[in-house]
Amino acid sequence: MIKIKNLKKFYDNRLILNIPELILETGKIYSLIGRNGAGKSTLLNILAGILTSDEGKIEIDMNEVILCSQEPMFFKGSVAYNLIEPFKLRDEKIEISKIREFLKIFGISELETSLISTLSGGEKAKVQFIRTVLYNKKIAFLDEPTASLDKKSTALVEDIIVKMKNEGKLILIITHDYEQALRISDAIFEIDEGNILEKRGIYVKKN
Ligand SMILES: Nc1ncnc2c1ncn2[C@@H]1O[C@H](COP(=O)(O)OP(=O)(O)OP(=O)(O)O)[C@@H](O)[C@H]1O
Ligand SMILES: [Mg+2]
């Protein structure tokens, strides 16, 4: 569960976020929508501990958080290196068979030994999403994970996100694809003028 209370974030005296209260429960998918520059990534980065807020309180288990950022971040090296090294650094084991399984699912098995720098934008997004899933954290923040993906890959990502939810995970996803939000979300929030508003009623998915 995540609890946010009286969160405020300013950039150069400009109030970007102003959220009196927000509670997110485990085992649910929440979509965050809003115009460019509304503050969506800022909120996700604050929740993931990458940025600090100026005011307010957040209750969250930081050990259980993984962020799939809007701008992918990679080590210099191959796809395999980027999927193995983060876990090595944390003394965690990752099965190469598991990595290969995901590469196959996304149709990029042949890129296993390719340098990340040679990948297309969509291929990079796939590798970053695979890495996020491999972390197997209870809370996943996904910042526009399908923005550069084709239709088939987008559907794969949506299937995996729903599976994560069914495993009891909390997923907060930023998207500009309203249809996608309708397809997968338990609730849809919009950031507007810094505040976060729940789009209730017909927008909330019925199980
Ligand atoms: N380091 C910074 N210094 C000053 N202003 C910033 C900084 N980072 C972000 N901003 C501003 O804060 C606002 C919110 O940015 P944010 O990245 O959260 O938007 P967003 O909702 O994710 O937009 P998009 O849909 O384009 O990704 C923007 O107007 C942006 O220019
Ligand atoms: Mg953003």
Coordinates of C-alpha atoms and ligand atoms in Angstrom, one line a residue:
M1 CA 0.0 0.0 0.0
I2 CA 1.1 3.6 -0.7
K3 CA -0.2 6.5 1.3
I4 CA 0.5 10.1 0.2
K5 CA -0.5 13.0 2.4
N6 CA -0.2 16.8 1.6
L7 CA 2.4 16.3 -1.1
K8 CA 3.8 19.4 -2.7
K9 CA 6.5 19.9 -5.3
F10 CA 7.7 23.2 -6.7
Y11 CA 10.1 24.0 -9.5
D12 CA 11.3 27.5 -9.4
N13 CA 8.4 28.6 -7.2
R14 CA 6.0 26.9 -9.7
L15 CA 3.7 24.5 -7.9
I16 CA 3.9 21.3 -9.9
L17 CA 2.2 18.8 -7.5
N18 CA -0.3 19.5 -4.8
I19 CA -1.9 16.3 -3.6
P20 CA -3.9 16.4 -0.3
E21 CA -4.3 12.7 -0.1
L22 CA -3.9 9.6 -2.2
I23 CA -4.0 5.9 -1.2
L24 CA -3.0 3.1 -3.5
E25 CA -3.7 -0.5 -2.7
T26 CA -1.8 -3.7 -3.6
G27 CA -3.1 -6.0 -6.2
K28 CA -4.3 -3.1 -8.4
I29 CA -3.4 -1.3 -11.6
Y30 CA -3.6 2.4 -11.5
S31 CA -3.2 4.6 -14.6
L32 CA -2.0 8.1 -14.4
I33 CA -3.0 10.4 -17.3
G34 CA -2.6 14.1 -18.0
R35 CA -1.2 16.6 -20.4
N36 CA 2.5 16.9 -21.2
G37 CA 4.2 18.7 -18.3
A38 CA 1.3 18.0 -15.9
G39 CA 3.7 16.4 -13.4
K40 CA 3.2 12.7 -13.9
S41 CA 6.8 11.7 -14.2
T42 CA 7.7 14.0 -11.3
L43 CA 5.2 12.2 -9.1
L44 CA 6.5 8.8 -10.1
N45 CA 10.1 9.8 -9.5
I46 CA 9.2 11.2 -6.1
L47 CA 7.4 7.9 -5.2
A48 CA 10.4 5.9 -6.4
G49 CA 12.8 8.0 -4.4
I50 CA 14.6 9.6 -7.3
L51 CA 13.3 13.1 -6.5
T52 CA 12.3 14.6 -3.2
S53 CA 9.1 16.4 -2.5
D54 CA 9.1 19.9 -0.9
E55 CA 6.3 19.1 1.6
G56 CA 4.2 16.1 2.6
K57 CA 4.5 12.6 3.8
I58 CA 4.7 9.3 1.8
E59 CA 4.3 5.9 3.3
I60 CA 5.9 3.3 1.0
D61 CA 8.1 0.3 1.3
M62 CA 11.1 1.5 -0.7
N63 CA 12.7 -2.0 -0.7
E64 CA 9.8 -3.2 -2.8
V65 CA 9.8 -0.5 -5.4
I66 CA 11.0 -0.6 -9.0
L67 CA 10.8 2.2 -11.5
C68 CA 10.7 1.9 -15.3
S69 CA 11.7 5.4 -16.2
Q70 CA 10.5 7.5 -19.1
E71 CA 14.1 7.8 -20.4
P72 CA 15.6 4.4 -20.3
M73 CA 18.9 4.1 -18.4
F74 CA 21.5 1.5 -19.4
F75 CA 25.0 0.4 -18.7
K76 CA 27.4 0.5 -21.7
G77 CA 27.3 -3.1 -23.0
S78 CA 25.1 -5.8 -24.4
V79 CA 21.4 -6.5 -23.8
A80 CA 22.4 -9.6 -21.8
Y81 CA 24.8 -7.6 -19.7
N82 CA 22.1 -5.0 -18.9
L83 CA 19.7 -7.8 -17.8
I84 CA 22.3 -9.6 -15.7
E85 CA 24.5 -6.9 -14.2
P86 CA 21.8 -5.1 -12.1
F87 CA 21.1 -8.3 -10.2
K88 CA 24.8 -9.2 -9.8
L89 CA 25.4 -5.8 -8.3
R90 CA 22.8 -6.6 -5.7
D91 CA 24.0 -10.1 -5.0
E92 CA 20.8 -11.5 -6.5
K93 CA 20.6 -14.5 -8.7
I94 CA 19.0 -14.2 -12.1
E95 CA 18.5 -17.2 -14.3
I96 CA 19.7 -16.8 -17.9
S97 CA 16.8 -19.1 -19.0
K98 CA 14.3 -16.5 -17.5
I99 CA 16.0 -13.7 -19.4
R100 CA 15.9 -15.7 -22.6
E101 CA 12.2 -16.5 -22.0
F102 CA 11.4 -12.8 -22.0
L103 CA 13.6 -12.0 -24.9
K104 CA 11.7 -14.7 -26.8
I105 CA 8.3 -13.4 -25.7
F106 CA 9.2 -10.0 -27.1
G107 CA 10.7 -11.4 -30.3
I108 CA 14.2 -10.1 -29.6
S109 CA 16.1 -13.3 -28.9
E110 CA 18.6 -12.5 -31.6
L111 CA 19.5 -9.2 -29.8
E112 CA 20.9 -10.9 -26.7
T113 CA 24.5 -10.1 -27.5
S114 CA 23.8 -6.8 -29.3
L115 CA 25.1 -3.6 -27.8
I116 CA 22.3 -1.5 -26.3
S117 CA 23.5 1.5 -28.2
T118 CA 22.7 -0.2 -31.5
L119 CA 19.0 -0.9 -30.5
S120 CA 16.0 0.9 -31.9
G121 CA 13.9 3.0 -29.5
G122 CA 11.2 0.3 -29.2
E123 CA 13.8 -2.4 -28.6
K124 CA 15.4 -0.4 -25.8
A125 CA 11.9 0.0 -24.3
K126 CA 11.4 -3.7 -24.4
V127 CA 14.7 -4.4 -22.7
Q128 CA 14.0 -1.8 -20.0
F129 CA 10.5 -3.3 -19.4
I130 CA 11.9 -6.9 -19.2
R131 CA 14.5 -5.7 -16.6
T132 CA 11.7 -4.1 -14.6
V133 CA 9.7 -7.3 -14.6
L134 CA 12.7 -9.4 -13.7
Y135 CA 13.2 -7.3 -10.5
N136 CA 10.0 -8.9 -9.3
K137 CA 9.2 -6.1 -6.8
K138 CA 5.8 -5.7 -5.2
I139 CA 5.4 -2.2 -6.4
A140 CA 6.1 -1.2 -10.1
F141 CA 6.1 2.3 -11.4
L142 CA 5.9 2.4 -15.2
D143 CA 6.5 5.7 -17.0
E144 CA 4.9 5.4 -20.5
P145 CA 6.3 1.8 -21.0
T146 CA 4.5 1.4 -24.3
A147 CA 4.9 4.8 -25.8
S148 CA 7.4 3.6 -28.4
L149 CA 6.0 0.1 -28.8
D150 CA 4.0 -1.4 -31.7
K151 CA 0.6 -2.9 -31.2
K152 CA 1.6 -6.5 -30.6
S153 CA 4.3 -5.5 -28.1
T154 CA 2.0 -3.2 -26.3
A155 CA -0.5 -6.1 -25.9
L156 CA 2.3 -8.2 -24.5
V157 CA 3.3 -5.5 -22.0
E158 CA -0.4 -5.2 -21.0
D159 CA -0.7 -8.9 -20.5
I160 CA 2.4 -9.0 -18.3
I161 CA 1.2 -6.0 -16.2
V162 CA -2.2 -7.8 -15.6
K163 CA -0.3 -10.9 -14.6
M164 CA 1.8 -8.9 -12.1
K165 CA -1.4 -7.5 -10.6
N166 CA -2.8 -11.0 -10.3
E167 CA 0.3 -11.9 -8.3
G168 CA -0.7 -9.2 -5.8
K169 CA 1.5 -6.4 -7.1
L170 CA 0.7 -2.7 -7.2
I171 CA 1.3 -1.1 -10.5
L172 CA 1.1 2.6 -11.3
I173 CA 1.4 3.3 -15.0
I174 CA 1.7 6.6 -16.8
T175 CA 0.1 6.5 -20.2
H176 CA -1.2 8.9 -22.9
D177 CA -3.2 6.0 -24.3
Y178 CA -6.6 6.4 -22.8
E179 CA -7.9 3.2 -24.3
Q180 CA -5.0 1.4 -22.7
A181 CA -5.9 2.8 -19.3
L182 CA -9.5 1.7 -19.8
R183 CA -8.3 -1.8 -20.8
I184 CA -6.1 -2.6 -17.8
S185 CA -6.8 -0.2 -14.9
D186 CA -8.7 -0.7 -11.7
A187 CA -8.7 3.1 -11.4
I188 CA -7.6 6.0 -13.6
F189 CA -6.2 9.2 -12.2
E190 CA -5.6 12.5 -13.9
I191 CA -3.1 15.1 -12.8
D192 CA -4.6 18.5 -13.4
E193 CA -3.2 21.7 -12.1
G194 CA -1.0 19.7 -9.7
N195 CA -3.9 17.8 -8.1
I196 CA -4.7 14.2 -8.7
L197 CA -8.3 13.4 -9.5
E198 CA -9.9 10.0 -9.7
K199 CA -12.0 9.4 -12.8
R200 CA -14.8 7.5 -11.2
G201 CA -17.9 5.7 -12.4
I202 CA -17.7 4.3 -15.9
Y203 CA -13.9 4.7 -16.0
V204 CA -13.3 2.4 -13.1
K205 CA -12.9 -1.2 -14.5
K206 CA -15.4 -3.7 -13.3
N207 CA -13.9 -7.1 -12.6
Ligands
LIG1 N1 14.5 19.8 -12.9 C1 13.5 20.6 -13.3 N2 13.5 22.0 -13.2 C2 12.5 22.8 -13.5 N3 11.3 22.4 -14.0 C3 11.2 21.0 -14.2 C4 12.2 20.1 -13.8 N4 11.8 18.9 -14.1 C5 10.6 19.0 -14.6 N5 10.2 20.3 -14.7 C6 8.9 20.8 -15.1 O1 7.9 20.2 -14.3 C7 6.7 20.0 -15.1 C8 6.3 18.5 -15.0 O2 7.2 17.7 -15.6 P1 7.0 16.1 -15.8 O3 8.2 15.5 -16.4 O4 6.6 15.6 -14.4 O5 5.7 16.1 -16.7 P2 4.9 14.8 -17.3 O6 3.5 15.0 -16.9 O7 5.6 13.6 -17.1 O8 4.9 15.2 -18.9 P3 5.1 14.2 -20.2 O9 3.7 13.7 -20.5 O10 5.6 15.2 -21.3 O11 6.1 13.1 -19.9 C9 7.1 20.4 -16.6 O12 6.5 21.6 -16.8 C10 8.6 20.4 -16.6 O13 9.1 21.4 -17.5
MG2 MG 6.6 12.2 -18.2

